[in-house]
Amino acid sequence: MPNIIEFSGPVLVSAHEERRGLWSVDGRLTFSRPEAAPDTVLEGWVLPGFVDAHCHIGLGAGGAVDEATTLEQARTDLSAGTLLVRDAGSPANTRWVQQRTDLPRLIRAGRHIARSRRYLRGLGHEVEPEQLVETVRKEARDGDGWVKLVGDWIDRGVGDLAPSFPAAVVKDAIAAAHDEGARVTAHCFAEETLDDMLDAGIDCIEHATGLLPRHIPRLVEQGVPIVPTLVNIATFPDIAAQAGPKFPEYAQHMTALWERRRERVLEAYEAGVSIYAGTDAGSVIKHGRIADEMQELHDAGLPPSAVLEAAAWGARRWLGAEGVSEGASADVVICREDPRRALATVRELSHVVLRGTIVR
């Protein structure tokens, strides 16, 4: 006998399309009523499982973590309704996570690629400019279609944020990734870094705190999305306070970036830049915070439907993942209220279903 779940509530197949009558039959969604009676009936508003588009499975504050800790991270994200993770850099080999049917789906980006002595120790490959292109080629082959660059970091000689690599080298590295069939995303805090990345043909920008009006038309024209990671940007005041005595210019810069974080995200959204939800969980940020990031996007001015687009329907389309459609994997979350009208309901999901199995 097949395992059948009936979803009795409204089914949100997009921000503007609502259907009735959905079932999971042996882990696959269907809008056709099965002949057999359901084993379980779940009530509530149904939408695709959430996507954390910037998450670090297998990463801790000091680098790679053991499998037990990795498993705990993945389960914490799963419980929060994150059923698809785009890894944004991890020093751990997490291929085994992809083999587990009881854990979120994982799209790996391999390891961060940073400038020597210009990043957090133990997290990434630290290379010099002449090594960048070949390192990018290797990571493009080892990952799942994504490469992660550290576009900028504090330069202690300058006393402020500065690009990690020369612009011409970045352009060659991104071209090499594209030759390998991979997309490139980059950690970008500062304003100047965004210019270099857009000139080089980047595919996605992480954080984007240095976003200026001159960048927005280029993001739209080039189809480059941003993942603001606002729950991470909330740590900037603490970073500035710690750095202030030794690097006052850097501290002032980080503070200014934090102060304008929300207005920049709203300006990007209003101009038509694609925005996706990501928590940056893994090093400093705890896992399972996708609802917090969704609330941060809403606090920045995005309406609930746009927030849900960033964390569910739109993010899945962007990553080539299934949503709520005929024959798709039954990876859904169920809310007690319509999240398009009461976004806070995503904090207390009534059910999480992964591959047709009720997780909670």
Tab-separated table of C-alpha atoms in Angstrom:
chain	number	residue	atom	x	y	z
A	1	MET	CA	0.000	0.000	0.000
A	2	PRO	CA	1.308	3.483	-0.821
A	3	ASN	CA	2.032	5.971	1.930
A	4	ILE	CA	-0.461	8.799	1.445
A	5	ILE	CA	-0.635	12.219	3.092
A	6	GLU	CA	-3.551	14.510	2.357
A	7	PHE	CA	-3.006	18.277	2.662
A	8	SER	CA	-6.426	19.632	3.423
A	9	GLY	CA	-5.663	23.350	3.483
A	10	PRO	CA	-4.885	25.970	0.845
A	11	VAL	CA	-1.848	25.185	-1.310
A	12	LEU	CA	0.309	28.157	-2.267
A	13	VAL	CA	1.970	27.216	-5.537
A	14	SER	CA	3.177	30.808	-5.928
A	15	ALA	CA	2.729	34.159	-4.239
A	16	HIS	CA	-0.418	34.757	-6.272
A	17	GLU	CA	-1.773	31.280	-7.040
A	18	GLU	CA	-3.662	29.201	-4.507
A	19	ARG	CA	-5.025	25.718	-5.093
A	20	ARG	CA	-6.970	23.099	-3.153
A	21	GLY	CA	-6.501	19.364	-3.093
A	22	LEU	CA	-2.936	18.119	-2.711
A	23	TRP	CA	-1.581	14.724	-1.700
A	24	SER	CA	1.782	13.084	-1.174
A	25	VAL	CA	1.874	9.546	-2.511
A	26	ASP	CA	5.068	7.656	-1.715
A	27	GLY	CA	6.931	10.933	-1.398
A	28	ARG	CA	5.633	12.611	-4.565
A	29	LEU	CA	3.099	15.418	-4.805
A	30	THR	CA	-0.070	15.096	-6.816
A	31	PHE	CA	-3.169	17.194	-7.321
A	32	SER	CA	-5.163	14.064	-8.286
A	33	ARG	CA	-7.023	12.344	-5.470
A	34	PRO	CA	-5.626	8.841	-4.860
A	35	GLU	CA	-8.007	5.917	-4.867
A	36	ALA	CA	-6.844	4.798	-1.428
A	37	ALA	CA	-7.668	6.708	1.736
A	38	PRO	CA	-4.882	8.859	3.217
A	39	ASP	CA	-2.822	7.570	6.110
A	40	THR	CA	-2.570	11.102	7.495
A	41	VAL	CA	-4.385	14.392	6.967
A	42	LEU	CA	-2.450	17.616	7.613
A	43	GLU	CA	-4.236	20.925	7.953
A	44	GLY	CA	-2.891	24.386	7.265
A	45	TRP	CA	-1.373	26.548	4.536
A	46	VAL	CA	1.027	24.569	2.345
A	47	LEU	CA	4.059	26.036	0.583
A	48	PRO	CA	7.432	24.729	-0.604
A	49	GLY	CA	10.075	23.999	1.984
A	50	PHE	CA	12.236	27.015	2.753
A	51	VAL	CA	15.603	27.641	1.118
A	52	ASP	CA	18.590	28.945	3.057
A	53	ALA	CA	20.588	30.386	0.172
A	54	HIS	CA	23.653	31.203	2.285
A	55	CYS	CA	24.393	28.516	4.830
A	56	HIS	CA	27.499	26.637	5.955
A	57	ILE	CA	26.832	22.992	6.747
A	58	GLY	CA	29.921	21.382	8.300
A	59	LEU	CA	31.508	24.671	9.355
A	60	GLY	CA	32.216	25.978	12.839
A	61	ALA	CA	34.008	29.005	14.240
A	62	GLY	CA	37.412	27.345	13.836
A	63	GLY	CA	36.864	25.533	10.563
A	64	ALA	CA	35.489	22.105	9.738
A	65	VAL	CA	33.395	20.337	12.388
A	66	ASP	CA	32.934	16.611	12.938
A	67	GLU	CA	30.080	14.587	11.471
A	68	ALA	CA	28.059	14.618	14.689
A	69	THR	CA	28.090	18.422	14.755
A	70	THR	CA	27.329	18.593	11.038
A	71	LEU	CA	24.364	16.297	11.588
A	72	GLU	CA	23.082	18.523	14.394
A	73	GLN	CA	23.398	21.606	12.172
A	74	ALA	CA	21.443	19.981	9.357
A	75	ARG	CA	18.726	18.737	11.690
A	76	THR	CA	18.367	22.169	13.264
A	77	ASP	CA	17.848	23.732	9.840
A	78	LEU	CA	15.399	20.984	8.929
A	79	SER	CA	13.307	21.553	12.032
A	80	ALA	CA	13.015	25.235	11.128
A	81	GLY	CA	11.589	24.330	7.719
A	82	THR	CA	14.784	24.718	5.676
A	83	LEU	CA	14.536	21.820	3.249
A	84	LEU	CA	17.075	23.087	0.713
A	85	VAL	CA	20.468	24.578	1.546
A	86	ARG	CA	22.800	26.334	-0.840
A	87	ASP	CA	26.138	25.882	0.858
A	88	ALA	CA	28.183	29.098	0.669
A	89	GLY	CA	31.536	27.570	1.501
A	90	SER	CA	32.630	24.818	3.852
A	91	PRO	CA	35.992	23.187	4.565
A	92	ALA	CA	34.241	19.909	5.426
A	93	ASN	CA	33.462	17.136	2.967
A	94	THR	CA	29.678	17.070	3.246
A	95	ARG	CA	28.929	14.728	0.365
A	96	TRP	CA	27.577	12.233	2.901
A	97	VAL	CA	24.838	14.715	3.860
A	98	GLN	CA	23.547	14.517	0.300
A	99	GLN	CA	23.138	10.761	0.664
A	100	ARG	CA	20.860	11.083	3.713
A	101	THR	CA	17.169	11.153	2.874
A	102	ASP	CA	16.356	12.467	6.351
A	103	LEU	CA	18.382	15.684	5.949
A	104	PRO	CA	17.800	18.840	3.873
A	105	ARG	CA	18.832	18.781	0.262
A	106	LEU	CA	22.273	20.330	-0.126
A	107	ILE	CA	23.880	22.201	-3.027
A	108	ARG	CA	27.590	22.443	-2.275
A	109	ALA	CA	29.948	25.265	-3.268
A	110	GLY	CA	33.159	23.684	-2.012
A	111	ARG	CA	35.547	25.712	0.097
A	112	HIS	CA	35.846	29.506	0.337
A	113	ILE	CA	38.669	30.972	-1.765
A	114	ALA	CA	40.341	33.874	0.029
A	115	ARG	CA	43.526	35.925	-0.125
A	116	SER	CA	46.422	34.687	1.995
A	117	ARG	CA	46.183	35.970	5.579
A	118	ARG	CA	43.096	37.979	4.670
A	119	TYR	CA	40.304	35.829	6.062
A	120	LEU	CA	39.207	33.799	9.066
A	121	ARG	CA	41.676	31.017	9.735
A	122	GLY	CA	40.700	27.476	8.887
A	123	LEU	CA	37.718	28.346	6.712
A	124	GLY	CA	38.993	28.654	3.175
A	125	HIS	CA	41.750	28.117	0.687
A	126	GLU	CA	44.105	31.063	1.163
A	127	VAL	CA	45.864	31.853	-2.101
A	128	GLU	CA	47.814	34.552	-3.857
A	129	PRO	CA	46.486	36.178	-7.053
A	130	GLU	CA	48.562	33.980	-9.355
A	131	GLN	CA	46.917	30.892	-7.802
A	132	LEU	CA	43.342	32.115	-8.010
A	133	VAL	CA	42.317	30.881	-11.454
A	134	GLU	CA	43.466	27.298	-10.947
A	135	THR	CA	41.985	27.155	-7.449
A	136	VAL	CA	38.659	28.326	-8.856
A	137	ARG	CA	38.831	25.633	-11.550
A	138	LYS	CA	39.409	22.955	-8.927
A	139	GLU	CA	36.547	24.117	-6.719
A	140	ALA	CA	34.255	24.393	-9.734
A	141	ARG	CA	34.918	20.725	-10.477
A	142	ASP	CA	34.523	19.632	-6.865
A	143	GLY	CA	31.321	21.532	-6.054
A	144	ASP	CA	27.732	21.343	-7.265
A	145	GLY	CA	27.831	24.193	-9.737
A	146	TRP	CA	28.922	26.997	-7.406
A	147	VAL	CA	32.240	28.564	-6.389
A	148	LYS	CA	32.604	30.919	-3.410
A	149	LEU	CA	35.067	33.830	-3.492
A	150	VAL	CA	35.919	36.103	-0.585
A	151	GLY	CA	35.761	39.365	-2.473
A	152	ASP	CA	37.012	41.627	0.288
A	153	TRP	CA	38.215	41.639	3.876
A	154	ILE	CA	40.095	43.973	6.154
A	155	ASP	CA	43.539	44.882	4.867
A	156	ARG	CA	45.509	45.614	8.013
A	157	GLY	CA	48.083	47.577	6.076
A	158	VAL	CA	45.379	49.904	4.788
A	159	GLY	CA	43.294	49.824	7.972
A	160	ASP	CA	40.009	49.258	6.152
A	161	LEU	CA	38.122	46.889	3.867
A	162	ALA	CA	39.864	46.278	0.558
A	163	PRO	CA	39.390	43.900	-2.403
A	164	SER	CA	41.034	40.524	-1.930
A	165	PHE	CA	42.328	40.190	-5.488
A	166	PRO	CA	43.110	42.482	-8.430
A	167	ALA	CA	40.095	43.089	-10.656
A	168	ALA	CA	41.722	41.583	-13.751
A	169	VAL	CA	42.510	38.342	-11.920
A	170	VAL	CA	38.948	38.116	-10.586
A	171	LYS	CA	37.649	38.467	-14.139
A	172	ASP	CA	39.872	35.614	-15.332
A	173	ALA	CA	38.829	33.443	-12.382
A	174	ILE	CA	35.124	33.932	-12.986
A	175	ALA	CA	35.615	33.166	-16.683
A	176	ALA	CA	37.402	29.954	-15.681
A	177	ALA	CA	34.497	28.917	-13.448
A	178	HIS	CA	32.056	29.581	-16.267
A	179	ASP	CA	34.216	27.440	-18.568
A	180	GLU	CA	33.778	24.628	-16.030
A	181	GLY	CA	30.005	25.104	-15.994
A	182	ALA	CA	29.893	26.667	-12.509
A	183	ARG	CA	28.502	29.918	-11.201
A	184	VAL	CA	30.435	32.184	-8.872
A	185	THR	CA	29.219	33.999	-5.798
A	186	ALA	CA	31.269	36.366	-3.701
A	187	HIS	CA	31.400	37.706	-0.170
A	188	CYS	CA	31.211	41.477	-0.657
A	189	PHE	CA	31.053	44.039	2.126
A	190	ALA	CA	32.613	47.123	0.533
A	191	GLU	CA	31.436	49.428	-2.228
A	192	GLU	CA	34.468	49.081	-4.505
A	193	THR	CA	34.278	45.303	-4.466
A	194	LEU	CA	30.859	45.356	-6.077
A	195	ASP	CA	32.193	47.299	-9.056
A	196	ASP	CA	34.973	44.763	-9.574
A	197	MET	CA	32.611	41.799	-9.298
A	198	LEU	CA	30.046	43.214	-11.686
A	199	ASP	CA	32.771	44.082	-14.181
A	200	ALA	CA	34.003	40.481	-13.934
A	201	GLY	CA	30.598	38.887	-14.633
A	202	ILE	CA	29.778	37.589	-11.158
A	203	ASP	CA	26.631	35.453	-10.771
A	204	CYS	CA	25.567	36.381	-7.230
A	205	ILE	CA	26.549	38.785	-4.452
A	206	GLU	CA	26.564	37.783	-0.792
A	207	HIS	CA	25.858	40.455	1.853
A	208	ALA	CA	26.025	43.434	-0.583
A	209	THR	CA	26.307	45.949	2.247
A	210	GLY	CA	28.260	48.321	0.007
A	211	LEU	CA	25.406	48.596	-2.469
A	212	LEU	CA	25.176	52.092	-3.975
A	213	PRO	CA	22.720	53.607	-6.455
A	214	ARG	CA	25.233	53.112	-9.272
A	215	HIS	CA	25.248	49.362	-8.706
A	216	ILE	CA	21.513	48.761	-8.812
A	217	PRO	CA	20.895	49.204	-12.567
A	218	ARG	CA	23.829	46.902	-13.271
A	219	LEU	CA	22.484	44.197	-10.952
A	220	VAL	CA	19.149	44.368	-12.758
A	221	GLU	CA	20.641	44.469	-16.254
A	222	GLN	CA	23.085	41.629	-15.577
A	223	GLY	CA	20.532	39.547	-13.655
A	224	VAL	CA	22.725	39.307	-10.574
A	225	PRO	CA	20.831	38.522	-7.349
A	226	ILE	CA	21.863	39.451	-3.825
A	227	VAL	CA	21.658	37.431	-0.612
A	228	PRO	CA	21.762	40.094	2.136
A	229	THR	CA	22.215	37.788	5.193
A	230	LEU	CA	20.804	40.476	7.464
A	231	VAL	CA	21.006	38.322	10.600
A	232	ASN	CA	24.751	38.282	10.032
A	233	ILE	CA	24.996	42.006	9.266
A	234	ALA	CA	23.467	42.573	12.704
A	235	THR	CA	26.883	41.580	14.121
A	236	PHE	CA	28.644	44.574	12.515
A	237	PRO	CA	28.361	46.887	15.560
A	238	ASP	CA	30.153	44.300	17.718
A	239	ILE	CA	32.840	43.848	15.065
A	240	ALA	CA	33.311	47.608	14.887
A	241	ALA	CA	33.550	47.938	18.665
A	242	GLN	CA	36.256	45.286	18.857
A	243	ALA	CA	38.229	46.700	15.924
A	244	GLY	CA	37.837	50.391	16.782
A	245	PRO	CA	40.902	50.931	19.001
A	246	LYS	CA	43.319	49.532	16.391
A	247	PHE	CA	41.472	50.132	13.105
A	248	PRO	CA	39.195	53.176	13.548
A	249	GLU	CA	38.591	53.704	9.809
A	250	TYR	CA	37.489	50.097	9.392
A	251	ALA	CA	35.242	50.356	12.448
A	252	GLN	CA	33.572	53.506	11.106
A	253	HIS	CA	33.113	51.866	7.713
A	254	MET	CA	31.499	48.749	9.185
A	255	THR	CA	29.201	50.883	11.320
A	256	ALA	CA	28.114	52.925	8.304
A	257	LEU	CA	27.420	49.760	6.306
A	258	TRP	CA	25.275	48.439	9.155
A	259	GLU	CA	23.336	51.689	9.516
A	260	ARG	CA	22.285	51.672	5.859
A	261	ARG	CA	21.668	47.937	5.511
A	262	ARG	CA	17.888	48.054	5.361
A	263	GLU	CA	17.475	51.009	3.040
A	264	ARG	CA	19.910	49.418	0.581
A	265	VAL	CA	17.964	46.162	0.521
A	266	LEU	CA	14.699	48.036	-0.001
A	267	GLU	CA	16.178	50.147	-2.806
A	268	ALA	CA	17.384	46.986	-4.522
A	269	TYR	CA	14.009	45.289	-4.164
A	270	GLU	CA	12.090	48.302	-5.459
A	271	ALA	CA	14.382	48.489	-8.491
A	272	GLY	CA	13.778	44.847	-9.379
A	273	VAL	CA	16.946	43.188	-8.086
A	274	SER	CA	16.333	39.542	-7.180
A	275	ILE	CA	16.793	38.952	-3.451
A	276	TYR	CA	17.118	35.590	-1.725
A	277	ALA	CA	17.072	34.672	1.947
A	278	GLY	CA	20.237	33.382	3.583
A	279	THR	CA	21.269	33.237	7.229
A	280	ASP	CA	25.070	32.742	6.993
A	281	ALA	CA	24.699	30.061	9.655
A	282	GLY	CA	27.777	28.057	10.500
A	283	SER	CA	30.569	30.139	11.976
A	284	VAL	CA	29.059	32.841	14.188
A	285	ILE	CA	25.359	32.553	13.344
A	286	LYS	CA	23.413	29.607	14.738
A	287	HIS	CA	21.572	27.257	12.423
A	288	GLY	CA	17.795	27.165	12.170
A	289	ARG	CA	17.330	30.940	11.775
A	290	ILE	CA	15.606	31.158	8.403
A	291	ALA	CA	12.500	32.684	10.023
A	292	ASP	CA	14.689	35.393	11.574
A	293	GLU	CA	16.154	36.249	8.183
A	294	MET	CA	12.690	36.375	6.661
A	295	GLN	CA	11.611	38.790	9.382
A	296	GLU	CA	14.706	40.926	8.762
A	297	LEU	CA	13.817	41.200	5.081
A	298	HIS	CA	10.304	42.224	6.051
A	299	ASP	CA	11.676	44.795	8.505
A	300	ALA	CA	13.718	46.206	5.625
A	301	GLY	CA	10.470	46.906	3.798
A	302	LEU	CA	9.789	43.822	1.669
A	303	PRO	CA	6.135	42.730	1.773
A	304	PRO	CA	5.445	39.187	3.039
A	305	SER	CA	4.832	37.842	-0.465
A	306	ALA	CA	8.269	39.092	-1.566
A	307	VAL	CA	9.893	37.613	1.533
A	308	LEU	CA	8.318	34.243	0.768
A	309	GLU	CA	9.485	34.559	-2.826
A	310	ALA	CA	13.002	35.089	-1.460
A	311	ALA	CA	12.814	32.059	0.823
A	312	ALA	CA	10.610	29.626	-1.082
A	313	TRP	CA	9.197	29.872	-4.613
A	314	GLY	CA	11.743	32.232	-6.162
A	315	ALA	CA	14.758	30.740	-4.446
A	316	ARG	CA	13.802	27.271	-5.653
A	317	ARG	CA	13.381	28.433	-9.238
A	318	TRP	CA	16.747	30.184	-9.096
A	319	LEU	CA	18.494	27.044	-7.884
A	320	GLY	CA	16.637	24.744	-10.277
A	321	ALA	CA	14.793	22.979	-7.465
A	322	GLU	CA	11.228	21.707	-7.482
A	323	GLY	CA	8.427	23.648	-5.838
A	324	VAL	CA	4.835	22.537	-5.301
A	325	SER	CA	3.960	20.913	-8.601
A	326	GLU	CA	2.668	17.650	-10.007
A	327	GLY	CA	5.191	14.872	-9.421
A	328	ALA	CA	7.575	16.997	-7.375
A	329	SER	CA	9.173	15.641	-4.227
A	330	ALA	CA	6.930	16.237	-1.224
A	331	ASP	CA	9.182	18.828	0.425
A	332	VAL	CA	6.745	21.247	2.018
A	333	VAL	CA	6.059	23.241	5.147
A	334	ILE	CA	2.638	23.897	6.628
A	335	CYS	CA	1.690	27.134	8.375
A	336	ARG	CA	-1.205	27.719	10.728
A	337	GLU	CA	-2.125	30.971	8.958
A	338	ASP	CA	-1.654	32.428	5.500
A	339	PRO	CA	2.002	33.556	5.613
A	340	ARG	CA	1.327	36.156	2.930
A	341	ARG	CA	-0.789	38.003	5.480
A	342	ALA	CA	0.809	36.884	8.745
A	343	LEU	CA	4.516	36.333	8.100
A	344	ALA	CA	5.190	35.572	11.760
A	345	THR	CA	3.435	32.231	11.285
A	346	VAL	CA	6.632	30.858	9.680
A	347	ARG	CA	8.216	30.864	13.147
A	348	GLU	CA	5.806	28.225	14.449
A	349	LEU	CA	5.257	25.792	11.606
A	350	SER	CA	2.587	23.214	12.239
A	351	HIS	CA	4.327	20.580	10.102
A	352	VAL	CA	7.475	19.971	8.063
A	353	VAL	CA	7.436	17.264	5.396
A	354	LEU	CA	10.601	16.109	3.626
A	355	ARG	CA	10.451	13.577	0.790
A	356	GLY	CA	6.998	12.588	1.950
A	357	THR	CA	8.052	11.953	5.545
A	358	ILE	CA	6.573	14.044	8.331
A	359	VAL	CA	9.540	15.510	10.164
A	360	ARG	CA	7.422	17.413	12.687
